[in-house]
Amino acid sequence: MDFGFSQEQELLRATARKFFENECASTFVRQRMEEDEGVTPQFWSKLAEQGWLGLVYPEEHGGTGLGFVDLTVLMEEMGRAVMPGPFLSTVLLGGLAILEAGSAGQKKDWLTRIASGEVKTTLALTEPNARWDAAGVTVTARAGKDGWVLNGTKLFVLDAHLADVVVVAARTTEGGRPEDGVSLFLVPRGAAGLAVTLLPTMDQTRKLCEVKLTDVRLPAAALLGARDGGWAPLARVLERATVALCAEMCGGAQKVLEMTTEYAKIRVAFGKPIGAYQGVKHKAADMLVDVENAKSLTYYAAWAVDENVPEAALAASMAKAYTSDAYRKVAGAGIQLHGGIGFTWEHDLHLYFKRAKSSEFTFGDATHHRERVAQLINL
Amino acid sequence: MDFSLTPDQEAFRERVRTWLAANIPAAWSRRAAGSEVPRPETYELGRRWQRTLHEAGFVGLTWPKEYGGQGLTLMEEMILHQEMALAKAPPVLNILGIGMGGPTIITYGTEAQKRRYPPKILSCEEIWCQGYSEPNSGSDLASLQTRAVKDGDHYVINGQKVWTSLAHIADWMMLLARTDPDAPRHKGITYFLLDMHSPGVTVKPLRQITGDPEFNEVFLDNVRVPESQILGGLNNGWQVGLTTLMYERLALGFGLQVRLRVALDALVDMARRVEKHGRAVTKDPVMRQKLAQLWIDTECLKYTGARGITRLLRGELPGPEASAGKMGWVETHQRLQELAMELQGPYAQLRGSDWAVDGGLWQYTFLRSRANSIEGGTTEVQKNIIGERVLGLPKG
Ligand SMILES: Cc1cc2nc3c(=O)[nH]c(=O)nc-3n(C[C@H](O)[C@H](O)[C@H](O)COP(=O)(O)OP(=O)(O)OC[C@H]3O[C@@H](n4cnc5c(N)ncnc54)[C@H](O)[C@@H]3O)c2cc1C
C-alpha cells in the first residue's frame, strides 16, 4: 500500500498550478462569467496542448492514457482556479460516454477531435424531474423506418450550447426495469427539432441549458452502444465524472481554507489578528478537517475507479456525499470569517461559494448519495 | 497511489486471519458491541488475550526485535488491527504500555531501560499507567505541580495525579514531575518511570459516569525513585512527554478506526432488529441517512489513516491529515453512540433486564463515549493545535 501521489503526479500538480495562475486568474474567470461561451478558443487550445483534454483517453484515441488518480491532481488544480468552460461536459461526460459505449467508428470519429480541442460535447441525462437514476429518463426514442425519433425535454445540461454533439439518454423501451430501457444517442448540433436554450445560473462559471427535442430524426448510426443497453455505460460515466468533480471540489475547498487562514493572520480586530480568537481558530480547524476528509474519500474513490474494484460505486458515492457537504460548509465558513469583504462581488470568495453550491447538486447531492450508500451496503 | 497489499502483506494478513479465527476466546465472541477500553470484568480476559497474542508474535509488531518486538513496519501493524476488528477481537489489557510507554522508552531510554521494560509491557507481565494530569493541570499540562527533589542518588516525589486510567492495576507509571521550579514551565519537568508498588504511592479509584472505576486519584507521598528511573534526561520531560502523546495519537489512529468499524457493524446489526413506527429502522429514510453518514465517516478515517501511514513509511513528517484523524474519530464515535440510543427509542433507557437491547451493552458504550473528546487532549485543545501548528494562526 502506498496511499499518496507519485513524483510525476506532484510534478503535474506543480505544472497545472502554474498554468492556471497564469492562464486562469480570477480576472479571466470573471470575464468568462459575463459571456455565454464561458471559455475562449485560445484557452481551450492551451488545455489541449497540455494534453489535458485527452488525459484519461487511451493513446490510440489521441489521449495520454493516464488514470483517474492523475486526473484527480489536475481537477484539484482546476477547482482551485474555479476554472470555467466545458471541461467536465466535454471530456468527462460526452467524451467518456463515447469512450464507454461507442463503437470503434464512433470513438474514432470523436475522441481524437475532443482531445485535440477541435470539438466539444456534453451529456443530456437529467430532465425536469431532476432525477439521477434510470427512472428519471423519460425522453423517448422511437424506432422509425431507418432510424430514430426523439422527443422530450432535458434540463440542467452542462454546456449544451457549445456542444458539437450532444449525447442524449432516451427511453427506448417502456415497462420492465427502468435501467433496461435506456439508450444513448449522438445528436449533432443543428439537428432539426433540437432547441438549446442557455439558462441563467447562480454559478456563472457553470453554464446550464435546457435541451428540447421535438421530433428529432436521427439515422440508425446515431445510436451509441447497444439498444436498451445505455444505462450500464452511463452509470460508469457518472461514477467517474462524479469522482473527478469531487476532486475539483476538494481543490476549491483547499483554496478557500488557505485564503481564509491567510486573512485570519492579517486582519486585526480588538487589537489582535482575528485568527488568535478561538471562535475563528476553531472554525478554521473544522474547515481543515472537512477538507482533509474530503480528500481522503476522493483519493480512494479515484483509485477505486482506476482499479475497477467492486467497491468503486460505493467509493464514488461516499466521496460525493461527504464532499458536497464539506465544500458547502467550508465555503460558507470562508465567507463568514472574512466578514463584509467576503460578501462583496469584488472578492473571489463568492466564486467558490457558488461553485460549491452548483457542484453540490451536480450528479446528485449528499442526501442522494447517502441513500445510494445505504443501498450499496444493503441497509 | 496503490491501496492494495503486496504478496508478503497479503500472506501476513492471511496468517493473522487464520490465527484469529482459531484463537479468539469463546467467552468474548458472545459479546455484541465493541468497546475500545478494557472494562473491569474483562481485565482477566484482556490479560490472557494479550499473552496469547504475544506468544503468537502479534504484539509490538513495529518494536525492534532486541526489545521484544517483531521488527515489522506500520503496514503489518495496520493489517493486524484491521483483522482484529473484522474478527471482533477483544482489546488487550496493557493499552497504555503498548500504545505509549513502550514506544517512548524505545525512543528515549538507556540501553538498560530498553532491555528491561518493553518486553514485559508486551507480555503483559507489567501493566502501565500514565501519570500526567493533576487536579490543577489538565489541558495546561505544563503547569503541573508534583515535585521531585533530589536526595543523593534518588528523587523524592510529592504530589497528586488524577484521572489516571488503570492505576489500580498498574505496576508502573509514566510520571511527569517538576524537578526545577525556577526554570520556565516547560523546562523544569522530568519524565520518571515510577514503580507503583513503591512505599508512599496510594491509589484511590474514582467512579466514572459509567459506574465503572476505570480511572483513579494517585497520591504520591515522599515516594523515593532512583535517579536511574529518569527517562530521556533531567528536565527534558516535556519533550519526552510530547512524544508519548504523539504515539498516543498514532495508536489511536490505528486501533480506534477499526474499533469504530466494529461498533458500526454492531450498530447496523442492531438497527436491523429494532422497529420504529411499525417498521425496521433501517427502512426509515431519516435513519438510513444517518447510518450511511456514519458509514462514510468511518471509512473516511481509514483512508485518512492510510494517507498518514504512507507519509510515515516514506519518511516524511505527519501532514495535516494526521490532525484530522483524532478529531474525526471522536466526533464520529460520539455520533455513533448517540444514534445507538436514538435507534432504541424508549428502550435506550434500559441498562439491564431482558427488555434491554443487547443486554444494555450500548448504554455503557454510549456513556463511555463522552470521555472521547476529553481524554488524550480535549477537542478544544486539538483545535487550538490544528489552528496554531498546522494552519499557523497566531496564539490567543
Ligand atoms: C476517561 C478518561 C481517562 C483519562 N486517563 C488519563 C490518564 O490515564 N492519565 C492522565 O494523565 N490523564 C488522563 N485523563 C485526563 C485528561 O487528559 C484530561 O482530563 C484532559 O487533558 C483535560 O484536562 P482537565 O480535565 O483538567 O480539563 P481542563 O483542562 O480544566 O478543561 C476544561 C474545559 O476547558 C477547555 N479548555 C481548557 N483549556 C482551553 C484552551 N486553551 N482553549 C479552549 N478551551 C480550553 C477544555 O477543552 C475543557 O472543555 C483522562 C481523562 C478521562 C476523561
Short mmCIF file of C-alpha atoms in Angstrom, two decimals, chain A residues 1-6 9-10 69 257 260-262 264-265 272-278 280-286 288-289 291-297 299-300 302-303 307 311 314-315 317-319 321-322 325 366-371 373-375 377-379, chain B residues 1-6 9 75 78 268 271-272 282-283 285 287-293 295-297 299-311 313-314 320-321 323-325 327-328 379-388 390-396:
data_model
loop_
_atom_site.label_atom_id
_atom_site.label_comp_id
_atom_site.label_asym_id
_atom_site.label_seq_id
_atom_site.Cartn_x
_atom_site.Cartn_y
_atom_site.Cartn_z
CA MET A 1 0.00 0.00 0.00
CA ASP A 2 1.20 3.45 -0.86
CA PHE A 3 -1.61 5.91 -0.48
CA GLY A 4 -0.01 9.08 -1.74
CA PHE A 5 0.76 10.75 -5.04
CA SER A 6 3.82 9.85 -7.10
CA GLN A 9 1.78 13.39 -10.13
CA GLU A 10 3.29 16.05 -7.90
CA VAL A 69 -5.67 9.41 -9.84
CA LEU A 257 -9.15 27.29 3.57
CA THR A 260 -9.24 32.25 4.98
CA THR A 261 -6.21 31.35 7.12
CA GLU A 262 -4.10 33.97 5.41
CA ALA A 264 -7.14 35.48 9.68
CA LYS A 265 -3.44 36.15 10.19
CA LYS A 272 -5.32 41.17 17.70
CA PRO A 273 -5.28 39.23 14.44
CA ILE A 274 -8.71 37.58 14.26
CA GLY A 275 -7.02 34.17 13.93
CA ALA A 276 -5.95 34.47 17.56
CA TYR A 277 -9.60 34.28 18.66
CA GLN A 278 -10.82 30.76 19.23
CA VAL A 280 -12.15 31.95 14.42
CA LYS A 281 -9.35 29.46 15.05
CA HIS A 282 -11.66 26.56 15.82
CA LYS A 283 -13.75 27.24 12.75
CA ALA A 284 -10.58 27.14 10.69
CA ALA A 285 -9.63 23.82 12.32
CA ASP A 286 -13.06 22.44 11.43
CA LEU A 288 -9.22 21.74 7.73
CA VAL A 289 -10.81 18.53 8.98
CA VAL A 291 -11.06 19.42 3.57
CA GLU A 292 -8.70 16.60 4.56
CA ASN A 293 -11.50 14.08 4.96
CA ALA A 294 -13.00 15.03 1.61
CA LYS A 295 -9.60 14.45 0.03
CA SER A 296 -9.20 11.05 1.69
CA LEU A 297 -12.51 9.79 0.34
CA TYR A 299 -8.44 9.89 -3.49
CA TYR A 300 -9.71 6.48 -2.51
CA ALA A 302 -10.17 7.78 -7.75
CA TRP A 303 -8.01 4.77 -7.04
CA GLU A 307 -8.58 -0.25 -10.46
CA GLU A 311 -16.38 -1.07 -4.27
CA LEU A 314 -19.75 2.86 -3.20
CA ALA A 315 -16.49 4.79 -3.02
CA SER A 317 -20.99 7.89 -3.59
CA MET A 318 -19.18 8.15 -0.26
CA ALA A 319 -16.89 10.77 -1.73
CA ALA A 321 -21.86 12.71 -0.17
CA TYR A 322 -19.01 13.91 2.01
CA ASP A 325 -21.37 18.87 2.43
CA ALA A 366 -25.31 14.47 -0.34
CA THR A 367 -28.75 13.13 0.54
CA HIS A 368 -28.98 11.33 -2.78
CA HIS A 369 -25.56 9.74 -2.36
CA ARG A 370 -26.11 8.79 1.27
CA GLU A 371 -29.21 6.88 0.18
CA VAL A 373 -24.55 4.27 0.13
CA ALA A 374 -27.37 2.83 2.23
CA GLN A 375 -28.46 0.70 -0.72
CA ILE A 377 -24.21 -1.56 1.90
CA ASN A 378 -27.54 -3.43 1.90
CA LEU A 379 -29.23 -1.46 4.62
CA MET B 1 -1.10 5.50 -5.42
CA ASP B 2 -1.95 1.97 -4.56
CA PHE B 3 -4.30 0.72 -1.93
CA SER B 4 -3.63 -2.94 -2.43
CA LEU B 5 -1.24 -5.10 -0.42
CA THR B 6 1.99 -6.71 -1.60
CA GLN B 9 1.48 -8.31 3.21
CA MET B 75 1.82 -1.73 7.40
CA MET B 78 -2.31 -1.72 10.34
CA VAL B 268 -26.18 -1.81 11.79
CA ALA B 271 -30.71 -1.44 13.59
CA ARG B 272 -31.99 -4.39 11.63
CA THR B 282 -33.24 0.50 8.52
CA LYS B 283 -36.23 1.25 6.30
CA PRO B 285 -35.36 7.27 5.34
CA MET B 287 -32.25 6.74 9.87
CA ARG B 288 -30.84 5.45 6.59
CA GLN B 289 -29.28 8.87 6.04
CA LYS B 290 -27.72 8.85 9.48
CA LEU B 291 -26.41 5.31 9.21
CA ALA B 292 -24.98 5.97 5.76
CA GLN B 293 -23.22 9.10 7.00
CA TRP B 295 -20.53 4.53 7.33
CA ILE B 296 -18.92 7.21 5.19
CA ASP B 297 -17.20 8.88 8.13
CA GLU B 299 -14.48 4.57 6.06
CA CYS B 300 -13.05 8.04 5.67
CA LEU B 301 -10.94 7.58 8.79
CA LYS B 302 -9.41 4.51 7.22
CA TYR B 303 -8.30 6.44 4.15
CA THR B 304 -7.14 9.42 6.16
CA GLY B 305 -5.14 6.98 8.28
CA ALA B 306 -3.69 5.38 5.16
CA ARG B 307 -2.53 8.78 3.92
CA GLY B 308 -0.84 9.37 7.26
CA ILE B 309 0.87 5.99 7.30
CA THR B 310 2.07 6.47 3.74
CA ARG B 311 3.78 9.67 4.75
CA LEU B 313 6.55 5.00 5.57
CA ARG B 314 8.02 7.40 3.04
CA PRO B 320 -2.46 17.91 8.10
CA GLU B 321 -4.41 14.68 7.65
CA SER B 323 -4.64 16.08 12.88
CA ALA B 324 -7.91 15.41 11.13
CA GLY B 325 -7.76 11.81 12.30
CA MET B 327 -10.94 14.78 15.85
CA GLY B 328 -12.78 12.89 13.15
CA THR B 379 -11.32 18.66 21.31
CA GLU B 380 -10.91 22.35 22.06
CA VAL B 381 -7.19 21.89 22.65
CA GLN B 382 -6.91 19.79 19.47
CA LYS B 383 -8.49 22.62 17.55
CA ASN B 384 -6.02 25.09 19.05
CA ILE B 385 -3.21 22.82 17.94
CA ILE B 386 -4.54 22.48 14.41
CA GLY B 387 -5.12 26.24 14.21
CA GLU B 388 -1.71 27.19 15.54
CA VAL B 390 -0.92 23.24 11.23
CA LEU B 391 -2.53 26.41 9.91
CA GLY B 392 -0.04 28.79 11.52
CA LEU B 393 -2.63 31.05 13.17
CA PRO B 394 -1.41 33.30 15.99
CA LYS B 395 -1.66 32.19 19.63
CA GLY B 396 -4.55 33.63 21.62
#
